[in-house]
């Protein structure tokens, strides 16, 4: 039987979901670089041939650690679905002579290298500058047009994003973004392989989206993601996922599969994603490419990744299109030639629709809740105002324990301040948008109030 070394770190699809599907294809040995969720830890020993936890692994030794462990278990493939471990796993696979993202993996992780590659290939994107110091940010701000967005080059989940509207905002934005990256590292949301990654940033011009020219219904965000895979250097698009509008500055609130774009619009978006992915020279990996949709058909590539989309993107695709991307990718690494779609699947190919909602302590306009509440998954499922044909569940491993006070939303910390993750199934994509819009408004009335608010010791 084939053997796979599964490298777990924070981020990506829920590890319980992904691990189950890898284990269905092969004997799986788990190397955990961050603590397993409580809901998964109890089952890991049953699903895996071995479990090794190295949450204290040193960045400098990480590739050696992965490669050595793969040799010990006789792994035929090494896989990860975490943004933070992609580069290390790609390099370990190269050393072992196994299939992986390849030497270019870092270009799909470091936004500075990514943007430079796109610039060389003429891929449309916002104007940007790479910065490592406050002085470099000052200089870049004089060269670009306001408003600007400062983001960490190695971040994920919209962490450390800061909008800069005037020259007077530059220094404060720099200090806040650096502080958030330091905090994220303590929470395990940081690049695992590259030392000093928290010091690397880019600043870019903010391009203006126009969702109403792309979608027939209301409530959609002004960008989409193209989910796909690279097979021996060839990009294979799978489908498009849509979004609801972000919470300021650019924190994702909800993803919807499929994106309700017309056929011609989808073809144009996929063609742009193809150019962006091919410019990076990847070998074998999942891909997740975000594209901003502007007025009069304009588009800009925001970023791509050498892994599948995070949160519930992959489970949504399985529910709607019947494709087990995790299992198929495992087969690909093991040279089993899975049947990837011949083209990007569209709403016409879908059986229903699915979406995931990140619960943040803000209303539909992005304004903070009037008071603090505690997380209660059962109350959310029981009282969610859903339309006919819709069902809701809560992803336990991606949510706070019941009774935990919902964090105050921090615009700079982004998804680090989420309370829970909800998964919705509906008949059509627009129904997902409708139900999530209603749920966001209802959450402060559904969740219990924090009885300790205002109480001091």
Coordinates of C-alpha atoms in Angstrom, one line a residue:
X1 CA 0.0 0.0 0.0
X2 CA 1.2 3.5 -0.8
X3 CA 2.3 5.8 2.0
X4 CA 1.7 9.6 2.3
X5 CA 3.3 12.0 4.8
X6 CA 0.6 14.6 5.7
X7 CA 2.2 17.8 7.1
X8 CA -0.4 19.7 9.2
X9 CA -0.2 23.3 10.1
X10 CA -2.8 26.0 10.6
X11 CA -4.9 27.2 7.7
X12 CA -6.3 25.5 4.7
X13 CA -9.4 23.2 4.7
X14 CA -10.3 21.7 8.1
X15 CA -7.7 19.0 8.9
X16 CA -10.4 16.5 9.9
X17 CA -12.0 16.8 6.5
X18 CA -8.7 16.6 4.6
X19 CA -7.1 13.9 6.7
X20 CA -10.0 11.6 6.2
X21 CA -9.8 11.9 2.4
X22 CA -6.0 11.3 2.3
X23 CA -6.4 8.3 4.5
X24 CA -9.0 6.9 2.1
X25 CA -6.4 6.8 -0.7
X26 CA -3.3 5.7 1.2
X27 CA -1.7 4.8 4.5
X28 CA -1.1 8.2 6.0
X29 CA 1.6 9.3 8.5
X30 CA 0.8 12.6 10.2
X31 CA 3.5 15.2 11.0
X32 CA 1.8 18.0 13.0
X33 CA 3.6 21.3 13.0
X34 CA 0.8 22.9 15.0
X35 CA -1.5 21.5 17.6
X36 CA -4.4 19.5 16.2
X37 CA -7.9 20.7 17.0
X38 CA -9.5 18.8 19.9
X39 CA -12.2 17.5 17.6
X40 CA -9.5 15.8 15.4
X41 CA -6.8 14.7 17.9
X42 CA -8.9 11.9 19.3
X43 CA -9.4 10.3 15.8
X44 CA -6.0 10.9 14.4
X45 CA -4.5 7.8 15.9
X46 CA -7.2 5.7 14.4
X47 CA -6.9 7.2 10.9
X48 CA -3.1 7.4 10.7
X49 CA -0.3 4.8 10.7
X50 CA 1.7 7.2 12.9
X51 CA 1.3 10.6 14.5
X52 CA 4.3 12.9 15.3
X53 CA 3.8 16.3 16.8
X54 CA 6.5 18.9 16.4
X55 CA 4.9 22.2 17.1
X56 CA 8.3 23.5 18.3
X57 CA 10.0 22.8 15.0
X58 CA 12.8 25.3 14.2
X59 CA 12.3 27.1 10.8
X60 CA 15.9 26.4 9.8
X61 CA 15.5 22.7 10.3
X62 CA 12.0 22.4 8.9
X63 CA 12.8 21.0 5.5
X64 CA 15.2 18.5 7.0
X65 CA 12.5 17.5 9.5
X66 CA 9.9 16.8 6.8
X67 CA 12.4 15.0 4.5
X68 CA 13.8 12.9 7.3
X69 CA 10.3 11.9 8.5
X70 CA 9.3 11.0 4.9
X71 CA 12.3 8.8 4.6
X72 CA 11.6 7.1 8.0
X73 CA 8.1 6.1 7.0
X74 CA 9.0 5.4 3.3
X75 CA 6.6 8.0 2.0
X76 CA 5.6 7.9 -1.7
X77 CA 4.3 11.5 -1.4
X78 CA 4.3 14.5 0.9
X79 CA 1.3 16.7 1.1
X80 CA 0.1 19.8 3.0
X81 CA -2.9 22.0 2.6
X82 CA -1.6 24.8 4.8
X83 CA -0.4 28.1 3.4
X84 CA 2.3 28.3 6.0
X85 CA 3.9 24.9 5.2
X86 CA 3.6 25.0 1.4
X87 CA 7.2 26.2 0.7
X88 CA 8.8 23.8 3.2
X89 CA 6.9 20.8 1.9
X90 CA 7.7 21.7 -1.8
X91 CA 11.4 21.9 -1.0
X92 CA 11.3 18.6 1.0
X93 CA 9.5 16.9 -1.9
X94 CA 12.2 18.2 -4.3
X95 CA 15.0 16.8 -2.2
X96 CA 13.2 13.4 -2.0
X97 CA 12.6 13.3 -5.8
X98 CA 8.8 13.3 -5.2
X99 CA 6.1 15.3 -7.0
X100 CA 5.3 18.7 -5.5
X101 CA 4.8 22.4 -6.3
X102 CA 8.5 22.6 -7.3
X103 CA 11.2 25.2 -7.0
X104 CA 8.8 28.0 -7.8
X105 CA 6.6 27.4 -4.8
X106 CA 8.0 30.5 -3.1
X107 CA 6.7 32.7 -5.9
X108 CA 3.2 31.6 -5.0
X109 CA 3.8 32.5 -1.3
X110 CA 5.9 35.6 -1.2
X111 CA 3.7 38.4 -2.6
X112 CA 6.7 40.4 -3.6
X113 CA 8.1 37.7 -5.8
X114 CA 4.6 36.9 -7.1
X115 CA 3.9 40.4 -8.1
X116 CA 7.3 40.8 -9.7
X117 CA 6.7 37.7 -11.8
X118 CA 3.4 39.0 -13.0
X119 CA 4.9 42.3 -13.8
X120 CA 7.4 40.5 -16.1
X121 CA 4.6 38.6 -17.8
X122 CA 2.2 41.6 -18.2
X123 CA -0.4 40.2 -15.9
X124 CA -2.8 43.0 -14.9
X125 CA -2.5 43.8 -11.2
X126 CA -2.6 46.8 -8.9
X127 CA 0.6 49.0 -8.9
X128 CA 2.7 48.0 -6.0
X129 CA 6.1 48.3 -4.2
X130 CA 7.9 45.9 -1.9
X131 CA 8.9 47.4 1.4
X132 CA 10.9 46.3 4.5
X133 CA 11.3 49.5 6.5
X134 CA 9.2 52.5 7.4
X135 CA 11.5 54.6 5.2
X136 CA 10.8 52.4 2.2
X137 CA 7.1 52.6 2.9
X138 CA 7.4 56.4 3.0
X139 CA 9.2 56.4 -0.4
X140 CA 6.7 54.0 -1.9
X141 CA 3.7 56.1 -0.8
X142 CA 5.2 59.1 -2.7
X143 CA 5.4 57.0 -5.9
X144 CA 1.9 55.4 -5.7
X145 CA -1.6 57.0 -5.7
X146 CA -3.8 57.0 -2.6
X147 CA -5.6 55.1 -1.2
X148 CA -3.1 52.4 -0.6
X149 CA -3.2 49.0 1.0
X150 CA -0.3 47.7 3.2
X151 CA -0.1 44.0 3.5
X152 CA 2.4 41.5 4.8
X153 CA 4.2 39.6 2.0
X154 CA 3.7 36.2 3.7
X155 CA 0.4 36.7 5.4
X156 CA -2.9 34.9 4.8
X157 CA -6.5 35.5 5.9
X158 CA -6.3 39.3 5.4
X159 CA -4.1 39.6 8.5
X160 CA -2.0 42.8 8.9
X161 CA -3.9 44.7 6.2
X162 CA -3.9 48.5 6.7
X163 CA -5.5 51.1 4.5
X164 CA -3.5 54.3 4.0
X165 CA -5.5 57.2 2.8
X166 CA -3.1 60.1 3.5
X167 CA 0.7 60.6 4.1
X168 CA -0.2 61.0 7.8
X169 CA -1.4 57.4 8.0
X170 CA 1.9 55.9 6.8
X171 CA 3.8 55.5 10.1
X172 CA 0.9 54.3 12.1
X173 CA -0.1 51.7 9.5
X174 CA 3.5 50.4 9.4
X175 CA 3.6 50.0 13.2
X176 CA 0.2 48.3 13.4
X177 CA 0.9 45.8 10.6
X178 CA 4.2 44.8 12.1
X179 CA 2.6 44.4 15.5
X180 CA -0.2 42.2 14.1
X181 CA 2.4 40.0 12.3
X182 CA 4.2 39.5 15.6
X183 CA 0.9 38.6 17.3
X184 CA -0.1 36.2 14.5
X185 CA 3.2 34.3 14.9
X186 CA 2.4 33.6 18.5
X187 CA -1.0 32.2 17.4
X188 CA 0.6 29.9 14.9
X189 CA -0.6 31.9 11.8
X190 CA 2.8 32.6 10.3
X191 CA 5.2 31.3 7.7
X192 CA 7.0 28.2 9.1
X193 CA 10.0 28.0 6.8
X194 CA 11.3 31.5 6.1
X195 CA 13.0 33.3 8.9
X196 CA 12.1 36.9 9.2
X197 CA 9.1 36.6 7.0
X198 CA 7.1 38.9 9.3
X199 CA 9.4 41.8 8.2
X200 CA 8.4 41.6 4.5
X201 CA 5.6 43.8 3.2
X202 CA 4.1 45.2 0.0
X203 CA 2.1 48.3 -0.5
X204 CA -0.3 48.6 -3.4
X205 CA -2.9 50.9 -4.9
X206 CA -6.5 50.0 -4.2
X207 CA -8.3 49.2 -7.4
X208 CA -12.1 49.9 -7.5
X209 CA -14.4 46.9 -8.0
X210 CA -17.9 46.9 -9.5
X211 CA -19.8 43.8 -8.6
X212 CA -23.1 45.0 -10.0
X213 CA -21.7 44.8 -13.5
X214 CA -20.8 41.1 -13.1
X215 CA -23.6 39.6 -11.0
X216 CA -27.4 39.8 -11.6
X217 CA -28.4 39.5 -7.9
X218 CA -27.5 41.8 -5.0
X219 CA -25.1 41.1 -2.1
X220 CA -22.1 39.8 -4.0
X221 CA -18.6 41.0 -3.4
X222 CA -16.4 42.5 -6.2
X223 CA -14.0 39.7 -6.6
X224 CA -13.9 35.9 -7.2
X225 CA -11.4 33.1 -6.8
X226 CA -10.6 30.5 -9.5
X227 CA -10.0 27.2 -7.8
X228 CA -7.8 24.8 -9.8
X229 CA -4.8 22.5 -9.9
X230 CA -1.4 22.3 -11.7
X231 CA -0.8 18.9 -13.2
X232 CA 2.8 18.3 -14.3
X233 CA 3.1 22.0 -15.1
X234 CA -0.3 22.4 -16.8
X235 CA -3.0 24.6 -15.2
X236 CA -6.4 22.8 -14.9
X237 CA -9.2 25.1 -13.7
X238 CA -11.9 23.5 -11.6
X239 CA -14.5 26.2 -10.8
X240 CA -15.1 29.7 -9.6
X241 CA -16.1 30.7 -6.0
X242 CA -17.8 34.1 -5.3
X243 CA -17.7 36.2 -2.2
X244 CA -19.9 38.6 -0.2
X245 CA -18.4 42.1 0.3
X246 CA -15.4 42.1 2.6
X247 CA -15.4 43.7 6.1
X248 CA -13.1 46.7 6.2
X249 CA -10.3 46.8 5.4
X250 CA -10.5 43.5 3.3
X251 CA -11.4 40.7 5.6
X252 CA -13.3 37.9 3.9
X253 CA -16.8 37.3 5.3
X254 CA -18.2 34.6 3.1
X255 CA -17.4 32.4 0.2
X256 CA -20.0 30.9 -2.2
X257 CA -19.6 28.0 -4.6
X258 CA -20.3 28.4 -7.5
X259 CA -19.9 32.0 -8.4
X260 CA -23.0 33.1 -10.3
X261 CA -21.2 34.5 -13.3
X262 CA -22.4 34.2 -16.9
X263 CA -20.5 31.9 -19.2
X264 CA -18.6 34.6 -21.1
X265 CA -17.6 36.4 -17.9
X266 CA -16.4 33.1 -16.4
X267 CA -14.3 32.3 -19.5
X268 CA -12.5 35.7 -19.3
X269 CA -11.8 35.3 -15.6
X270 CA -10.4 31.8 -16.1
X271 CA -8.2 33.0 -18.9
X272 CA -6.7 35.7 -16.6
X273 CA -6.2 33.1 -13.8
X274 CA -4.4 30.8 -16.3
X275 CA -2.0 33.5 -17.2
X276 CA -1.3 34.4 -13.6
X277 CA -0.7 30.7 -12.6
X278 CA 1.4 29.9 -15.6
X279 CA 3.6 32.9 -15.0
X280 CA 4.8 31.3 -11.8
X281 CA 6.1 28.0 -13.2
X282 CA 4.5 25.7 -10.7
X283 CA 4.7 21.9 -11.1
X284 CA 2.1 19.9 -9.1
X285 CA -0.2 21.7 -6.6
X286 CA -3.6 23.0 -5.9
X287 CA -4.2 26.7 -6.8
X288 CA -6.4 29.4 -5.5
X289 CA -6.3 32.7 -7.5
X290 CA -8.2 35.8 -6.5
X291 CA -9.3 38.3 -9.1
X292 CA -10.9 41.7 -8.6
X293 CA -13.8 42.6 -10.9
X294 CA -14.0 46.2 -12.1
X295 CA -16.2 48.3 -14.2
X296 CA -16.5 47.8 -18.0
X297 CA -14.9 44.4 -17.8
X298 CA -11.6 45.4 -16.2
X299 CA -9.9 42.8 -14.0
X300 CA -6.9 42.6 -11.8
X301 CA -5.2 39.6 -10.2
X302 CA -4.8 40.1 -6.5
X303 CA -2.9 37.0 -5.5
X304 CA -2.6 33.3 -6.1
X305 CA -1.4 30.3 -3.9
X306 CA 0.1 26.9 -4.5
X307 CA -2.6 25.2 -2.5
X308 CA -6.4 24.8 -2.5
X309 CA -8.6 27.6 -1.1
X310 CA -8.9 27.6 2.7
X311 CA -11.9 27.6 5.1
X312 CA -14.7 25.4 3.5
X313 CA -13.9 26.1 -0.2
X314 CA -12.8 22.5 -0.8
X315 CA -15.8 20.8 1.0
X316 CA -18.1 23.2 -0.8
X317 CA -16.7 22.0 -4.2
X318 CA -17.2 18.4 -3.2
X319 CA -20.8 19.1 -2.1
X320 CA -21.8 21.1 -5.2
X321 CA -19.7 19.4 -8.0
X322 CA -19.0 16.0 -6.5
X323 CA -15.2 16.4 -6.7
X324 CA -13.1 15.3 -3.8
X325 CA -10.1 17.6 -4.6
X326 CA -8.1 16.4 -1.6
X327 CA -8.4 12.7 -2.7
X328 CA -7.8 13.6 -6.3
X329 CA -4.7 15.5 -5.5
X330 CA -3.4 12.7 -3.3
X331 CA -3.9 10.4 -6.3
X332 CA -2.0 12.9 -8.5
X333 CA 1.0 12.9 -6.2
X334 CA 0.9 9.1 -6.3
X335 CA 0.9 9.0 -10.1
X336 CA -2.6 7.6 -10.4
X337 CA -3.9 10.1 -13.0
X338 CA -7.1 11.4 -11.5
X339 CA -9.8 12.7 -13.9
X340 CA -9.6 16.4 -13.5
X341 CA -12.4 18.4 -15.2
X342 CA -11.7 19.2 -18.8
X343 CA -12.8 22.8 -18.2
X344 CA -13.9 25.1 -15.4
X345 CA -17.2 23.9 -14.1
X346 CA -20.0 26.5 -14.1
X347 CA -23.3 27.1 -12.2
X348 CA -25.0 25.0 -14.9
X349 CA -22.9 22.0 -13.8
X350 CA -23.7 22.4 -10.1
X351 CA -26.1 20.5 -7.9
X352 CA -27.3 23.3 -5.7
X353 CA -24.9 25.7 -4.0
X354 CA -22.9 26.0 -0.8
X355 CA -21.2 28.7 1.2
X356 CA -19.2 29.3 4.3
X357 CA -19.5 32.3 6.6
X358 CA -16.9 33.6 9.0
X359 CA -18.6 34.9 12.1
X360 CA -17.1 38.3 13.1
X361 CA -18.5 40.7 15.7
X362 CA -19.7 43.3 13.1
X363 CA -23.0 43.9 11.3
X364 CA -23.7 43.9 7.6
X365 CA -22.2 47.4 7.2
X366 CA -19.1 46.3 9.1
X367 CA -20.0 48.2 12.3
X368 CA -19.1 46.6 15.6
X369 CA -21.9 45.0 17.6
X370 CA -23.4 47.1 20.3
X371 CA -22.3 44.7 23.1
X372 CA -20.3 41.5 23.7
X373 CA -21.8 38.1 23.1
X374 CA -20.7 34.5 23.7
X375 CA -20.5 31.8 21.0
X376 CA -23.2 29.2 21.0
X377 CA -23.1 26.9 17.9
X378 CA -26.4 25.2 18.7
X379 CA -28.2 28.5 19.0
X380 CA -26.9 29.6 15.6
X381 CA -28.1 26.5 13.9
X382 CA -31.4 26.4 15.7
X383 CA -32.3 30.1 15.1
X384 CA -30.7 31.0 11.8
X385 CA -33.3 32.7 9.5
X386 CA -32.9 30.5 6.5
X387 CA -35.0 30.3 3.3
X388 CA -36.8 27.2 2.1
X389 CA -34.4 24.5 1.0
X390 CA -31.4 25.8 3.0
X391 CA -29.6 24.0 5.8
X392 CA -26.9 25.3 8.1
X393 CA -24.2 23.7 10.2
X394 CA -21.2 24.9 12.3
X395 CA -17.7 23.7 11.6
X396 CA -16.6 22.8 15.1
X397 CA -12.9 22.6 14.6
X398 CA -12.8 26.1 13.0
X399 CA -15.0 27.6 15.7
X400 CA -14.5 28.7 19.3
X401 CA -15.8 26.4 22.1
X402 CA -19.3 27.2 23.2
X403 CA -19.5 29.8 25.9
X404 CA -16.4 31.7 24.7
X405 CA -16.8 35.4 24.4
X406 CA -16.8 36.5 20.8
X407 CA -13.6 38.6 20.1
X408 CA -14.0 42.2 19.3
X409 CA -13.3 42.6 15.6
X410 CA -9.9 44.0 14.9
X411 CA -9.6 45.3 11.3
X412 CA -5.8 44.8 11.3
X413 CA -6.0 41.2 12.6
X414 CA -8.7 40.1 10.1
X415 CA -9.8 36.5 10.4
X416 CA -7.7 36.1 13.6
X417 CA -10.7 37.6 15.4
X418 CA -13.3 35.2 14.1
X419 CA -15.7 33.4 16.4
X420 CA -17.0 30.6 14.2
X421 CA -17.4 29.2 10.8
X422 CA -20.8 28.2 9.4
X423 CA -21.5 26.0 6.3
X424 CA -24.7 26.5 4.3
X425 CA -26.3 24.4 1.7
X426 CA -28.9 26.0 -0.6
X427 CA -30.7 25.5 -3.9
X428 CA -28.9 28.3 -5.8
X429 CA -26.0 30.6 -5.2
X430 CA -28.2 33.7 -4.7
X431 CA -30.0 31.9 -1.9
X432 CA -26.7 31.5 -0.1
X433 CA -26.1 35.2 -0.3
X434 CA -29.6 35.9 0.9
X435 CA -29.4 33.6 3.8
X436 CA -26.0 34.8 4.9
X437 CA -27.1 38.4 4.7
X438 CA -30.0 37.6 7.0
X439 CA -27.8 35.6 9.4
X440 CA -25.3 38.4 9.8
X441 CA -28.1 40.7 10.8
X442 CA -29.5 38.2 13.2
X443 CA -26.4 37.0 15.0
X444 CA -26.4 39.7 17.8
X445 CA -30.0 38.6 18.5
X446 CA -29.3 34.9 18.4
X447 CA -26.1 34.7 20.4
X448 CA -26.4 35.1 24.2
X449 CA -25.2 38.3 25.7
X450 CA -21.9 38.1 27.7
X451 CA -23.1 38.4 31.3
X452 CA -19.6 39.4 32.5
X453 CA -19.4 42.5 30.2
X454 CA -18.6 45.5 32.3
X455 CA -17.9 43.4 35.4
X456 CA -14.5 44.2 36.9
X457 CA -12.6 42.2 39.5

